[in-house]
CSV table of C-alpha atoms in Angstrom, one decimal:
chain,number,residue,atom,x,y,z
A,1,MET,CA,0.0,0.0,0.0
A,2,ALA,CA,1.5,3.3,-1.1
A,3,ASN,CA,2.5,5.7,1.7
A,4,SER,CA,2.7,9.5,1.7
A,5,SER,CA,6.0,11.3,2.5
A,6,SER,CA,4.9,11.3,6.1
A,7,GLY,CA,4.6,7.5,6.0
A,8,GLU,CA,0.8,7.5,6.2
A,9,SER,CA,-1.0,5.0,4.0
A,10,ILE,CA,-3.6,6.0,1.3
A,11,ILE,CA,-6.2,4.0,3.3
A,12,ARG,CA,-5.5,6.0,6.4
A,13,ARG,CA,-5.7,9.3,4.5
A,14,LEU,CA,-9.0,8.3,3.0
A,15,VAL,CA,-10.4,7.4,6.4
A,16,ARG,CA,-9.3,10.8,7.7
A,17,LEU,CA,-11.2,12.5,4.8
A,18,VAL,CA,-14.4,10.5,5.3
A,19,GLY,CA,-14.2,10.8,9.0
A,20,ALA,CA,-14.2,14.6,8.8
A,21,PHE,CA,-17.9,14.6,8.0
A,22,ASP,CA,-20.4,14.6,10.9
A,23,ASP,CA,-23.8,16.0,11.8
A,24,ALA,CA,-22.4,19.5,12.0
A,25,HIS,CA,-20.5,19.1,8.7
A,26,LEU,CA,-22.7,17.2,6.3
A,27,THR,CA,-21.2,19.3,3.4
A,28,MET,CA,-18.1,21.4,3.2
A,29,SER,CA,-15.6,22.9,0.8
A,30,VAL,CA,-12.6,21.0,-0.2
A,31,ALA,CA,-10.4,23.5,1.7
A,32,THR,CA,-12.4,23.0,4.9
A,33,LEU,CA,-12.2,19.3,4.4
A,34,GLY,CA,-8.5,19.5,4.2
A,35,ARG,CA,-8.3,21.5,7.4
A,36,ARG,CA,-10.6,19.2,9.3
A,37,SER,CA,-8.8,16.1,8.1
A,38,GLY,CA,-5.4,17.6,8.7
A,39,LEU,CA,-4.2,16.7,5.2
A,40,PRO,CA,-2.2,19.0,2.9
A,41,VAL,CA,-4.3,21.0,0.5
A,42,THR,CA,-2.9,19.4,-2.6
A,43,THR,CA,-3.4,15.9,-1.2
A,44,THR,CA,-7.0,16.7,-0.3
A,45,TYR,CA,-7.8,18.0,-3.7
A,46,ARG,CA,-6.3,15.0,-5.4
A,47,LEU,CA,-8.0,12.5,-3.2
A,48,VAL,CA,-11.4,14.3,-3.4
A,49,ASP,CA,-11.2,14.2,-7.2
A,50,GLU,CA,-10.6,10.4,-7.1
A,51,LEU,CA,-13.5,9.9,-4.6
A,52,LEU,CA,-15.8,12.0,-6.7
A,53,ASN,CA,-14.9,10.0,-9.8
A,54,GLU,CA,-15.9,6.8,-7.9
A,55,GLY,CA,-19.1,8.2,-6.5
A,56,LEU,CA,-17.8,7.9,-2.9
A,57,LEU,CA,-18.2,11.6,-2.5
A,58,GLU,CA,-20.7,13.9,-4.3
A,59,ARG,CA,-20.5,17.5,-5.2
A,60,GLU,CA,-23.3,20.0,-4.3
A,61,ALA,CA,-24.4,22.8,-6.6
A,62,ASN,CA,-22.5,25.3,-4.5
A,63,GLY,CA,-19.3,23.3,-5.0
A,64,GLU,CA,-19.1,21.7,-1.5
A,65,VAL,CA,-18.8,18.0,-1.2
A,66,ARG,CA,-20.6,15.4,0.9
A,67,ILE,CA,-20.5,11.6,1.5
A,68,GLY,CA,-21.8,9.8,-1.7
A,69,THR,CA,-24.6,7.3,-1.9
A,70,ARG,CA,-22.2,4.9,-3.5
A,71,LEU,CA,-20.2,4.7,-0.3
A,72,TRP,CA,-23.3,3.9,1.7
A,73,GLU,CA,-24.2,1.2,-0.9
A,74,LEU,CA,-20.8,-0.5,-0.7
A,75,VAL,CA,-20.6,-0.4,3.1
A,76,SER,CA,-24.2,-1.7,3.5
A,77,ARG,CA,-23.9,-4.8,1.2
A,78,SER,CA,-22.2,-7.1,3.6
A,79,SER,CA,-22.2,-5.3,7.0
A,80,ARG,CA,-23.5,-7.4,9.9
A,81,MET,CA,-25.2,-4.3,11.1
A,82,VAL,CA,-27.7,-4.5,8.3
A,83,GLY,CA,-29.1,-7.8,9.5
A,84,LEU,CA,-29.1,-6.7,13.1
A,85,ARG,CA,-30.9,-3.5,12.3
A,86,GLU,CA,-33.5,-5.2,10.1
A,87,ALA,CA,-34.2,-7.7,12.8
A,88,ALA,CA,-34.5,-5.1,15.5
A,89,LEU,CA,-36.5,-2.3,13.8
A,90,PRO,CA,-40.0,-3.8,14.1
A,91,PHE,CA,-39.5,-4.6,17.8
A,92,MET,CA,-38.0,-1.1,18.4
A,93,GLU,CA,-41.0,0.5,16.8
A,94,ASP,CA,-43.2,-1.5,19.3
A,95,VAL,CA,-41.1,-0.4,22.2
A,96,GLN,CA,-41.2,3.2,21.1
A,97,SER,CA,-44.9,3.2,20.7
A,98,VAL,CA,-45.4,1.9,24.2
A,99,VAL,CA,-42.7,3.9,26.0
A,100,GLN,CA,-43.1,7.1,23.9
A,101,HIS,CA,-39.5,8.0,24.3
A,102,SER,CA,-36.3,7.3,22.3
A,103,THR,CA,-35.4,3.7,21.7
A,104,THR,CA,-31.8,2.8,20.7
A,105,LEU,CA,-29.8,-0.1,19.4
A,106,GLY,CA,-26.1,-0.1,20.3
A,107,ILE,CA,-23.1,-2.3,19.9
A,108,LEU,CA,-19.7,-2.4,21.5
A,109,ASP,CA,-17.0,-1.0,19.3
A,110,SER,CA,-13.6,-0.6,20.8
A,111,ASP,CA,-14.2,1.3,24.1
A,112,GLU,CA,-17.4,3.0,23.0
A,113,VAL,CA,-21.0,2.3,22.3
A,114,LEU,CA,-21.8,2.7,18.6
A,115,TYR,CA,-25.5,3.4,18.0
A,116,ILE,CA,-26.6,1.8,14.8
A,117,GLU,CA,-30.3,2.6,15.1
A,118,ARG,CA,-32.5,5.0,16.9
A,119,ILE,CA,-36.2,5.8,16.9
A,120,GLY,CA,-36.7,9.2,18.4
A,121,SER,CA,-39.6,11.0,20.0
A,122,ARG,CA,-40.8,14.6,19.9
A,123,ASP,CA,-40.8,14.4,23.7
A,124,SER,CA,-37.1,13.4,23.9
A,125,GLN,CA,-35.5,16.6,25.2
A,126,VAL,CA,-32.5,15.1,27.0
A,127,ASP,CA,-31.5,12.3,24.7
A,128,ILE,CA,-27.9,12.7,23.3
A,129,THR,CA,-27.9,9.4,21.3
A,130,LYS,CA,-27.9,9.5,17.5
A,131,VAL,CA,-27.4,7.0,14.7
A,132,ALA,CA,-23.7,6.5,14.0
A,133,GLY,CA,-23.0,8.4,17.2
A,134,ARG,CA,-20.7,7.1,19.9
A,135,LEU,CA,-20.8,7.4,23.7
A,136,PRO,CA,-18.5,6.1,26.4
A,137,VAL,CA,-19.2,2.6,27.6
A,138,HIS,CA,-19.4,3.5,31.3
A,139,GLY,CA,-21.5,6.5,30.6
A,140,THR,CA,-24.6,4.7,29.1
A,141,SER,CA,-26.9,2.0,30.2
A,142,SER,CA,-26.3,0.2,26.8
A,143,GLY,CA,-22.6,0.3,27.4
A,144,LEU,CA,-22.8,-1.2,30.9
A,145,VAL,CA,-25.0,-4.0,29.5
A,146,LEU,CA,-22.5,-4.7,26.8
A,147,LEU,CA,-19.6,-4.5,29.2
A,148,ALA,CA,-21.3,-6.9,31.6
A,149,TYR,CA,-21.4,-9.6,29.0
A,150,SER,CA,-18.0,-8.9,27.4
A,151,PRO,CA,-15.0,-11.3,27.9
A,152,PRO,CA,-13.4,-11.1,31.4
A,153,ALA,CA,-10.0,-10.0,29.8
A,154,TYR,CA,-11.7,-7.0,28.2
A,155,GLN,CA,-13.5,-6.1,31.4
A,156,ASP,CA,-10.2,-6.2,33.3
A,157,LEU,CA,-8.5,-4.0,30.7
A,158,PHE,CA,-11.3,-1.5,30.6
A,159,LEU,CA,-11.6,-1.3,34.4
A,160,SER,CA,-7.8,-0.8,34.7
A,161,ARG,CA,-8.2,2.7,33.1
A,162,THR,CA,-9.0,6.0,34.7
A,163,LEU,CA,-12.6,6.7,33.7
A,164,GLU,CA,-14.1,10.1,33.3
A,165,LYS,CA,-16.8,11.0,35.8
A,166,PHE,CA,-19.6,12.8,33.8
A,167,THR,CA,-22.0,13.4,36.7
A,168,ASP,CA,-22.2,12.5,40.4
A,169,ALA,CA,-24.0,9.3,39.4
A,170,THR,CA,-21.3,8.0,37.0
A,171,LEU,CA,-19.7,4.8,38.2
A,172,THR,CA,-15.9,5.0,37.8
A,173,GLN,CA,-14.4,2.9,40.6
A,174,PRO,CA,-13.6,-0.7,39.5
A,175,THR,CA,-15.1,-2.2,42.7
A,176,ASP,CA,-18.4,-0.4,42.1
A,177,LEU,CA,-18.5,-1.2,38.4
A,178,ARG,CA,-17.8,-4.9,39.0
A,179,ARG,CA,-20.6,-5.1,41.5
A,180,HIS,CA,-22.9,-3.4,39.1
A,181,LEU,CA,-21.9,-5.6,36.1
A,182,ALA,CA,-22.6,-8.7,38.3
A,183,ASN,CA,-26.1,-7.3,39.1
A,184,ILE,CA,-26.7,-6.8,35.3
A,185,ARG,CA,-25.9,-10.4,34.5
A,186,GLN,CA,-28.1,-11.6,37.4
A,187,GLN,CA,-31.2,-9.5,36.7
A,188,GLY,CA,-30.8,-9.2,32.9
A,189,PHE,CA,-31.1,-5.4,32.7
A,190,THR,CA,-29.8,-2.1,34.0
A,191,SER,CA,-31.3,1.2,34.9
A,192,MET,CA,-28.9,4.1,35.1
A,193,PRO,CA,-30.4,7.5,36.1
A,194,GLY,CA,-28.2,10.5,35.3
A,195,ILE,CA,-24.9,8.9,34.6
A,196,ILE,CA,-24.0,11.1,31.7
A,197,VAL,CA,-26.9,13.6,31.5
A,198,PRO,CA,-28.4,14.5,34.9
A,199,GLU,CA,-31.9,14.9,33.6
A,200,SER,CA,-32.1,11.5,31.7
A,201,SER,CA,-32.3,7.9,32.6
A,202,GLY,CA,-31.2,5.0,30.4
A,203,ILE,CA,-32.7,1.5,30.8
A,204,ALA,CA,-31.1,-1.3,28.7
A,205,VAL,CA,-31.3,-5.0,28.1
A,206,PRO,CA,-29.0,-7.4,26.2
A,207,ILE,CA,-29.7,-8.9,22.7
A,208,PHE,CA,-28.3,-12.3,22.0
A,209,GLY,CA,-27.1,-13.9,18.8
A,210,ARG,CA,-27.2,-17.5,17.6
A,211,ALA,CA,-24.0,-18.3,19.5
A,212,ASN,CA,-25.7,-17.4,22.7
A,213,THR,CA,-23.5,-14.4,23.1
A,214,VAL,CA,-24.6,-10.7,23.6
A,215,VAL,CA,-24.3,-8.8,20.3
A,216,ALA,CA,-26.1,-5.6,21.1
A,217,ALA,CA,-28.1,-3.7,23.7
A,218,LEU,CA,-31.6,-2.4,23.4
A,219,SER,CA,-32.4,0.7,25.4
A,220,VAL,CA,-34.8,3.5,26.1
A,221,VAL,CA,-33.8,7.0,27.2
A,222,VAL,CA,-36.5,8.7,29.4
A,223,PRO,CA,-36.6,11.8,31.5
A,224,ARG,CA,-35.3,10.9,35.0
A,225,HIS,CA,-38.6,11.7,36.6
A,226,GLU,CA,-40.4,9.2,34.3
A,227,GLU,CA,-38.0,6.3,34.7
A,228,ASN,CA,-40.7,3.8,35.9
A,229,VAL,CA,-38.4,0.8,35.6
A,230,ALA,CA,-41.0,-1.8,36.6
A,231,ALA,CA,-43.1,-0.8,33.5
A,232,ARG,CA,-40.2,-0.3,31.1
A,233,VAL,CA,-38.2,-3.4,31.6
A,234,PRO,CA,-40.8,-6.0,30.6
A,235,VAL,CA,-41.4,-4.1,27.4
A,236,LEU,CA,-37.7,-4.1,26.6
A,237,MET,CA,-37.2,-7.7,27.5
A,238,THR,CA,-40.1,-8.8,25.3
A,239,ALA,CA,-38.6,-6.9,22.4
A,240,ALA,CA,-35.1,-8.1,23.1
A,241,ARG,CA,-36.3,-11.7,23.1
A,242,GLY,CA,-38.0,-11.2,19.7
A,243,ILE,CA,-34.9,-9.6,18.2
A,244,SER,CA,-32.6,-12.4,19.6
A,245,ARG,CA,-34.8,-15.1,18.2
A,246,ALA,CA,-34.9,-13.3,14.8
A,247,LEU,CA,-31.1,-13.5,14.9
A,248,GLY,CA,-31.1,-17.3,15.6
A,249,TRP,CA,-30.9,-17.4,19.4
A,250,ARG,CA,-32.7,-20.2,21.1
A,251,GLY,CA,-31.9,-19.7,24.8
A,252,GLU,CA,-33.4,-17.9,27.7
A,253,LEU,CA,-32.9,-14.2,28.6
A,254,LYS,CA,-31.5,-15.1,32.0
A,255,GLY,CA,-29.1,-17.8,33.1
A,256,ALA,CA,-25.7,-19.0,32.0
A,257,VAL,CA,-24.4,-17.4,28.8
A,258,ARG,CA,-21.1,-17.5,27.2
A,259,GLN,CA,-19.1,-14.3,27.1
A,260,SER,CA,-19.6,-12.2,24.0
A,261,ASN,CA,-17.2,-12.4,21.1
A,262,GLY,CA,-18.9,-9.6,19.2
A,263,SER,CA,-20.3,-11.8,16.4
A,264,ILE,CA,-23.9,-12.3,15.4
């Protein structure tokens, strides 16, 4: 793979270009793209031209560029996320219709929760989740569910780090987190009021794949004063069971499960 004079591969430079786009920068000039990606101007223009020719970027009428539909098409063809989202969406719609607040589907990716689907609500005033958005594992109910069922070696590594305390309710001490993770595995859900946004509460349950491993977390984000765990958890568990069975799982929501290896 050809490298730049700085030793950076072409793949890495392309990732930097594509990664410069976000919700606040859906389109931008090539010069702005170069600044945001940290690439030299001449390199940016050359790579943008190649990406435009392949349809991976598209040019707007004002000359700015954006992510192309061709890139979405290629990425979507064989992504395991597609099957997971398709299995989950009907059940997520049912949850959202009952709970009347945002319903999310998240997976563990590196040290963060990556949200691959979200059904919002007009009443969701404190929900910071978004599709293709990331949040810290220990700062979300979904993240703690995913951490609870992750391999012990990963848990040990994660808990060996200094964790940021977002609010007074954020668990950051290894002893406290291990105790909470054990409770999640025992009861099959978690409710975390105010751990990243003081006004909101996240309630999450695990989703299993055909290997009887946890592959995702289903959650709702509700105002803290409307948490009502006793009413929310059965709705989430029923939906999680349906999604899990659609993915080929044939077990029970509680009981002994093998640690997650991240595959569906």
